[in-house]
mmCIF file of C-alpha atoms in Angstrom:
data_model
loop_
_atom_site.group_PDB
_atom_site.id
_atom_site.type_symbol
_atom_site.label_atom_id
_atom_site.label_comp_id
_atom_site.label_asym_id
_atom_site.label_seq_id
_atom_site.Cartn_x
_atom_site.Cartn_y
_atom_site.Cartn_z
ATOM 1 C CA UNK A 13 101.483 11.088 18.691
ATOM 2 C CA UNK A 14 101.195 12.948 15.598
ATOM 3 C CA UNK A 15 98.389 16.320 15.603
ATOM 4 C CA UNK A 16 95.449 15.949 15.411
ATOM 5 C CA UNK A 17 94.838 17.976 12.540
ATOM 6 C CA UNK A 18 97.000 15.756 10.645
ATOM 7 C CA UNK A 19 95.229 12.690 11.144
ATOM 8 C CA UNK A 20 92.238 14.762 10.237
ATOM 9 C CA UNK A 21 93.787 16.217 7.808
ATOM 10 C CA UNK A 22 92.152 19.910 7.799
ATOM 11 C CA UNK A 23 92.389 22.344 10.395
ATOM 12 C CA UNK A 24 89.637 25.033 11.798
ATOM 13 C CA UNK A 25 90.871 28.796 11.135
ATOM 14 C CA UNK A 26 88.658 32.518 11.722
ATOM 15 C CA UNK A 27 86.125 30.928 9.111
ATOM 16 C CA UNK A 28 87.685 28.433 7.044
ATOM 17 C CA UNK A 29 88.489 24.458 7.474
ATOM 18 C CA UNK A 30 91.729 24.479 6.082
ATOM 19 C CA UNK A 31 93.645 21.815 4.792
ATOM 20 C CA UNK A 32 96.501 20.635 6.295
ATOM 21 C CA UNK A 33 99.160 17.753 6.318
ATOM 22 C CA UNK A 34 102.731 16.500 7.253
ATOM 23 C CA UNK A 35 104.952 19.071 6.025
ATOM 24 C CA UNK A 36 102.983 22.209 6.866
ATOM 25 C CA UNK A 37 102.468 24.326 9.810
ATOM 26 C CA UNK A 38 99.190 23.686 11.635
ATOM 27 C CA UNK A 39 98.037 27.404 11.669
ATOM 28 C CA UNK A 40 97.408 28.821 15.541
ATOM 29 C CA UNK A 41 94.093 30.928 16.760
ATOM 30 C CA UNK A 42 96.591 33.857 17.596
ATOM 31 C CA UNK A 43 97.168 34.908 14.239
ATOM 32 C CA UNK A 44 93.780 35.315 13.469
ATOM 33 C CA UNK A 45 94.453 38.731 14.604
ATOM 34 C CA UNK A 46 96.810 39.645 12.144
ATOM 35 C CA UNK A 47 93.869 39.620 9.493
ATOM 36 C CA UNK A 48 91.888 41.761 11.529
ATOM 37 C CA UNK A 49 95.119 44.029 12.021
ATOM 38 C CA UNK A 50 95.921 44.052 8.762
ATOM 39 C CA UNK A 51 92.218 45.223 7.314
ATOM 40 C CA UNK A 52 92.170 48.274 9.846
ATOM 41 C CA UNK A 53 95.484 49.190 9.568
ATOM 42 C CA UNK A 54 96.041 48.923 5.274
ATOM 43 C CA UNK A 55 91.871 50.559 5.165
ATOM 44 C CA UNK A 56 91.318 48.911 2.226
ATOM 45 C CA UNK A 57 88.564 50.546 -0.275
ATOM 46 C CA UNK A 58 85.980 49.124 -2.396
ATOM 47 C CA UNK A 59 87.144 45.645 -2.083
ATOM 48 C CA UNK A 60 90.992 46.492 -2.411
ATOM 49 C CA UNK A 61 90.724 47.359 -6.061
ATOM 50 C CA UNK A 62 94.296 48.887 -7.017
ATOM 51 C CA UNK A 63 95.691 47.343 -3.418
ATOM 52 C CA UNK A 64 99.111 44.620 -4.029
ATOM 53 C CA UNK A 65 99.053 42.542 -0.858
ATOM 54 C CA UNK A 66 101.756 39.869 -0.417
ATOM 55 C CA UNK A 67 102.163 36.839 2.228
ATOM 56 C CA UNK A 68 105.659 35.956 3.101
ATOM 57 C CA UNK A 69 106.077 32.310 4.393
ATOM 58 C CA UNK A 70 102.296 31.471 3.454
ATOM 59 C CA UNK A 71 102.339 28.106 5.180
ATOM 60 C CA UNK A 72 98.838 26.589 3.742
ATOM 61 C CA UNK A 73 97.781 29.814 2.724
ATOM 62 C CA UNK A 74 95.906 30.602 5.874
ATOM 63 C CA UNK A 75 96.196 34.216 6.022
ATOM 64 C CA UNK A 76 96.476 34.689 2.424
ATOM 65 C CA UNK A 77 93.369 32.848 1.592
ATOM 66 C CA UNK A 78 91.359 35.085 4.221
ATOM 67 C CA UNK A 79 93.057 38.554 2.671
ATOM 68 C CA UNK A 80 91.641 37.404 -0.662
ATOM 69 C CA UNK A 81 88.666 36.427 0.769
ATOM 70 C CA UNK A 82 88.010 40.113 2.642
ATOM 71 C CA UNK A 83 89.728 42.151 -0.236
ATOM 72 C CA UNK A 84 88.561 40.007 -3.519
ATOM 73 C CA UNK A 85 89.441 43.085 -6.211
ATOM 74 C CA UNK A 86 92.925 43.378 -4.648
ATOM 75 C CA UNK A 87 95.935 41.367 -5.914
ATOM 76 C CA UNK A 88 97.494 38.643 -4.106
ATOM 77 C CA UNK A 89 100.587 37.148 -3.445
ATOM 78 C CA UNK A 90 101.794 34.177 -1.564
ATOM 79 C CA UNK A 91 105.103 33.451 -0.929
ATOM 80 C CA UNK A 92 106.513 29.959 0.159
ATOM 81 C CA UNK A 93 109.911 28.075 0.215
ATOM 82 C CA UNK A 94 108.581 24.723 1.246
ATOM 83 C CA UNK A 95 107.073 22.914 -2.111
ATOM 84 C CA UNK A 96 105.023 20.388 0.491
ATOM 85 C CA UNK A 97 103.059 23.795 2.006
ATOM 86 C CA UNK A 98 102.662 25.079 -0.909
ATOM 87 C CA UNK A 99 100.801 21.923 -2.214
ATOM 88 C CA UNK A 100 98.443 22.721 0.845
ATOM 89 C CA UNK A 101 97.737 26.859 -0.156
ATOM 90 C CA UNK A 102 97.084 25.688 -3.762
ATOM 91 C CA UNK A 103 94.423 23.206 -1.910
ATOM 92 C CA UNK A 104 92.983 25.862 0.491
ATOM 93 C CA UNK A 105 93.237 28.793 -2.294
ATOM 94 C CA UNK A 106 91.223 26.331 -4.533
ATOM 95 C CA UNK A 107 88.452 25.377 -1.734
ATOM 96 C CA UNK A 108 88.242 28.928 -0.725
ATOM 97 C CA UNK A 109 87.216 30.081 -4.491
ATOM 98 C CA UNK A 110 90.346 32.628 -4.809
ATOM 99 C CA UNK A 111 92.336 31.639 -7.205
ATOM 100 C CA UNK A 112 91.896 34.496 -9.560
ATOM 101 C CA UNK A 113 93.209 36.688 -6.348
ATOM 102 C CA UNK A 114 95.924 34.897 -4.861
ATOM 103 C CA UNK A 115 99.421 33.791 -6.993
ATOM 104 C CA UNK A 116 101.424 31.267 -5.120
ATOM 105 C CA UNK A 117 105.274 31.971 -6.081
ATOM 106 C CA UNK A 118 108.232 29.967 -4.571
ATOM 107 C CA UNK A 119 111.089 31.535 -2.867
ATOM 108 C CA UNK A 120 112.617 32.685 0.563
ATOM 109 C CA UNK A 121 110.754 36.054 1.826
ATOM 110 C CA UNK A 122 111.416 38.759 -1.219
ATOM 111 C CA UNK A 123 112.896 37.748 -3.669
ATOM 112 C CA UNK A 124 109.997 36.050 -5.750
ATOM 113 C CA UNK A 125 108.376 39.465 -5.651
ATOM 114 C CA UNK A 126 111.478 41.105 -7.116
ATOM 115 C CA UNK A 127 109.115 42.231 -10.120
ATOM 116 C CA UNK A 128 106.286 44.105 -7.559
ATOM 117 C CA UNK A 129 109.533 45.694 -5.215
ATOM 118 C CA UNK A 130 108.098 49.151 -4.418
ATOM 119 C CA UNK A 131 104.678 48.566 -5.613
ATOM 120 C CA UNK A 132 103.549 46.137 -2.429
ATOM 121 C CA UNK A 133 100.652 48.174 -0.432
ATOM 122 C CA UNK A 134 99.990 45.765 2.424
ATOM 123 C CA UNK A 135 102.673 42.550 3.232
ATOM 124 C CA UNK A 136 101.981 40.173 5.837
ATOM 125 C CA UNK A 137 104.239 37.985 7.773
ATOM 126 C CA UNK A 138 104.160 34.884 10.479
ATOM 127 C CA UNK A 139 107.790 33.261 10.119
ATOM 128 C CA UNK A 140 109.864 30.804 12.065
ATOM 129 C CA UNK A 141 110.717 33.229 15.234
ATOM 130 C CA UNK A 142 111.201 30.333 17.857
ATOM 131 C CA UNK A 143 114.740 30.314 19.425
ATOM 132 C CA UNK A 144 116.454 26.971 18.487
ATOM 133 C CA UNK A 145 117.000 26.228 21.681
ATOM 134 C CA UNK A 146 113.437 26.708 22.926
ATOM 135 C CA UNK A 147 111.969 24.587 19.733
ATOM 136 C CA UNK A 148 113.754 21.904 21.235
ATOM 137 C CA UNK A 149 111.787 21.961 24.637
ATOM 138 C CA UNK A 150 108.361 22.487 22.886
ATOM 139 C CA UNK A 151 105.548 19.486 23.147
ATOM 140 C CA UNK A 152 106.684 16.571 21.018
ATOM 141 C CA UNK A 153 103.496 16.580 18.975
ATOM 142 C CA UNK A 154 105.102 20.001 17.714
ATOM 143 C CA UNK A 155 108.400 19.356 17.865
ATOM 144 C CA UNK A 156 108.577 16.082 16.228
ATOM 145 C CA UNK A 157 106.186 16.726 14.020
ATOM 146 C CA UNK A 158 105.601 20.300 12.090
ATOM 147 C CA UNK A 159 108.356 21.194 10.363
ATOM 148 C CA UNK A 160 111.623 22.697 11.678
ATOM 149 C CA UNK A 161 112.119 25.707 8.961
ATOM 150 C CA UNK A 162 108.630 27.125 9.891
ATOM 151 C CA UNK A 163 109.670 27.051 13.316
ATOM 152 C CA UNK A 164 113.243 27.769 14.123
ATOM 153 C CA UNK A 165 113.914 31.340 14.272
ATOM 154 C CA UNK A 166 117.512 30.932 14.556
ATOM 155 C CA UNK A 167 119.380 31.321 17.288
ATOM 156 C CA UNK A 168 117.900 34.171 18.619
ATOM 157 C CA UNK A 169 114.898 33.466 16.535
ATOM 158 C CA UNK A 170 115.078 36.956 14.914
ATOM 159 C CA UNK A 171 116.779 35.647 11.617
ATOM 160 C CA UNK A 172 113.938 35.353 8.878
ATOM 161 C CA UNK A 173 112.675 38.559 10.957
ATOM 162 C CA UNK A 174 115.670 40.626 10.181
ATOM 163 C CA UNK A 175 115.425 39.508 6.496
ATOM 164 C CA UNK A 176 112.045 40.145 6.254
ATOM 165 C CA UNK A 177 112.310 43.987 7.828
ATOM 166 C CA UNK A 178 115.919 44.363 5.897
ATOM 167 C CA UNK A 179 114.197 44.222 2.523
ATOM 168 C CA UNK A 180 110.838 46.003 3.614
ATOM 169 C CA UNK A 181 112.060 49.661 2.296
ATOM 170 C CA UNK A 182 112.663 48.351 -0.966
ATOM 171 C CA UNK A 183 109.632 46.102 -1.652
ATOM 172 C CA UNK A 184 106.888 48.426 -0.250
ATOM 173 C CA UNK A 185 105.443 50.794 -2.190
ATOM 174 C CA UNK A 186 105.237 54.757 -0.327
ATOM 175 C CA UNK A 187 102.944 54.223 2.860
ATOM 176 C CA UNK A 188 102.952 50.715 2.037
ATOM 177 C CA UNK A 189 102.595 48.641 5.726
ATOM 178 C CA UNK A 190 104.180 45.396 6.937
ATOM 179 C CA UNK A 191 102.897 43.672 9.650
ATOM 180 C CA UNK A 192 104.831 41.006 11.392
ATOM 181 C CA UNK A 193 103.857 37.937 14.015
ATOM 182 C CA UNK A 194 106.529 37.695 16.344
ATOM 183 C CA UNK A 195 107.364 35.788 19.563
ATOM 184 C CA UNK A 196 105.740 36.929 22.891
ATOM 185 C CA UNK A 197 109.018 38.172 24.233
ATOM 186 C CA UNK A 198 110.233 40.017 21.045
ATOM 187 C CA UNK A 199 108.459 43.164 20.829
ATOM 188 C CA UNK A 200 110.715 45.394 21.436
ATOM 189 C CA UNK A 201 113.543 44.095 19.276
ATOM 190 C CA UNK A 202 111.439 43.599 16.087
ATOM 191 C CA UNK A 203 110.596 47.211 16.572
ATOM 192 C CA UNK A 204 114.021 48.302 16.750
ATOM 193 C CA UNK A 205 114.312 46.354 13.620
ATOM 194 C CA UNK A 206 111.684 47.836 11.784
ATOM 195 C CA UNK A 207 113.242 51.239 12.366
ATOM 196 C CA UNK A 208 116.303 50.724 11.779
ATOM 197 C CA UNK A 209 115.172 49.228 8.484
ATOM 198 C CA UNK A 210 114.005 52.925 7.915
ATOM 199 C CA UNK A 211 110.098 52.371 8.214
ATOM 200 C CA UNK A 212 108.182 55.018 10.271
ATOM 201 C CA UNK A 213 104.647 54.694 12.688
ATOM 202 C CA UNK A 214 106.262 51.327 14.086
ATOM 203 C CA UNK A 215 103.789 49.889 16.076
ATOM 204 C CA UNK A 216 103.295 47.044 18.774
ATOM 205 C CA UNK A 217 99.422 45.511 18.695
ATOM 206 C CA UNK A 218 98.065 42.947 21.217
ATOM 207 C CA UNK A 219 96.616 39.551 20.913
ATOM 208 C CA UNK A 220 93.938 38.456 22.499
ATOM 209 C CA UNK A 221 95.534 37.800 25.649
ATOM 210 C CA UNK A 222 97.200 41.091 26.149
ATOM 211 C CA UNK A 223 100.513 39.923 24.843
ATOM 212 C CA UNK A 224 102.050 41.802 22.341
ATOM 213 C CA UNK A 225 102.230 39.862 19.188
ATOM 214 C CA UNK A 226 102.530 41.653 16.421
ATOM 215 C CA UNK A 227 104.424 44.881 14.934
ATOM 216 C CA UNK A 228 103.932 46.853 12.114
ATOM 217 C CA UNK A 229 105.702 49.468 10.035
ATOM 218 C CA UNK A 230 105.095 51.928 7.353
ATOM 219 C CA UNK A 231 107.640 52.612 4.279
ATOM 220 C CA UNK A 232 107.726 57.010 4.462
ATOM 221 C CA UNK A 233 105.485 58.494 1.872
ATOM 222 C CA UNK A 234 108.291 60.441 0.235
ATOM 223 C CA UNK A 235 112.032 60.783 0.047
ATOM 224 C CA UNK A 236 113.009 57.759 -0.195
ATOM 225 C CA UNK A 237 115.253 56.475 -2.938
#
C-alpha cells in the first residue's frame, strides 16, 4: 500500500501541513527536535539578522521552511540532489510565505554552497543514515515506496554522514554549528566523526524518547586556516 501521506498528498509537521508526494521523504515527528535544537543551540538574535543558515538534503523543505519561519531576517539555504523533492520545498517554501528567506540550490551536501564556504553560521542536516542492509527489512510502505537515496546510508549508513562532517571545517564560518540527525545506534561514531573533522563542543542531544538522535559540532573560533 502506498503512505498515506501520499495519497493525501500533504503531510502534518511541528506546525505546518506540508506537501508531499512520490519521490520525497515523508518527514518523521523525531526531527522536529532538531528545530528546537538548532534555535537554542545557534541563539539566534533579533530574528537572525546577519545569521547564514543552510539545509543539507532538504527533502520538502521541512526543516528549512520552519528555520525561515522562526529566524525570518536570517538567510536561507536549502540544499537538494533530488529535482522531484525539490519540486515539493519550492511548494512548501511558497505555502509557508518564505521565499524571500529560503534559496533552494541543487547539489550533493556542499558543494552548491561553495560561494558561502566559511561564512555558514548554523547548517542543519537529516540524511540517508539507514544501513543498506537494514532498509531492506523496513515496512514495505517505506521500503517500496520513499525513495532509496534519502534512505540508504551506505553500508554502514555513515556515508553522506562522513561527507557531510568532512567538509564542515571548511564551510562553517568561526563558531559556526552543525547539527546532524543520525540513526539511534550511531551516536558515538558520528561524534568521533565530528572531531576528527576538527570541530570542538561535540555534542550528543536526545529525542523525545531518550534516544540519542542528534549531534552537533562547532567549527573553533580561531586558528583555523
Amino acid at each position: 500500500a502506498e503512505p498515506l501521506q501520499y495519497l493525501l498528498g500533504r503531510c502534518p509537521w511541528r506546525d505546518l501541513e506540508l506537501r508531499v508526494g512520490p519521490g520525497v521523504l515523508i518527514p518523521r515527528q523525531e526531527t522536529e527536535l532538531l528545530v528546537e535544537l538548532a534555535l537554542e543551540l545557534a541563539r539566534p538574535v533579533a530574528g537572525g539578522a546577519g545569521l547564514i543558515w543552510a539545509d543539507l538534503g532538504t527533502g520538502c523543505g521541512a526543516l528549512a521552511v520552519a528555520l525561515a519561519r522562526a529566524l525570518p531576517a536570517a538567510q536561507g539555504l536549502a540544499v537538494e540532489a533530488s529535482e522531484a523533492a525539490l519540486g515539493f520545498a519550492a511548494l512548501n517554501r511558497a505555502a509557508a510565505g518564505v521565499e524571500d528567506c529560503i534559496t533552494l540550490l541543487r547539489s550533493d551536501w556542499w558543494e552548491a554552497l561553495r560561494p558561502w564556504w566559511g561564512k555558514l553560521d548554523l547548517v542543519v542536516a537529516n540524511p540517508p543514515y539507514i544501513p543498506s542492509s537494514v532498509v531492506e527489512g523496513l515496512e514495505p510502505v517505506v521500503r517500496d515506496h520513499e525513495p532509496r537515496c534519502a534512505l540508504d546510508g551506505g553500508s554502514d549508513g555513515l556515508e553522506a554522514l562522513r561527507t557531510i562532517c568532512a567538509g564542515a571545517l571548511q564551510a562553517l564560518a568561526p563558531g559556526g554549528l552543525l547539527l546532524l540527525e543520525h540513526h539511534h545506534d550511531q551516536s558515538r561514531s558520528v561524534a568521533q566523526l565530528l572531531a576528527e573533522a576538527g570541530l570542538e563542543a561535540v555534542q550528543a542531544h536526545r529525542d523525545l524518547e531518550g534516544v540519542r538522535r542528534f549531534a552537533s559540532g562547532r567549527r573553533p573560533l580561531a586558528g583555523v586556516g
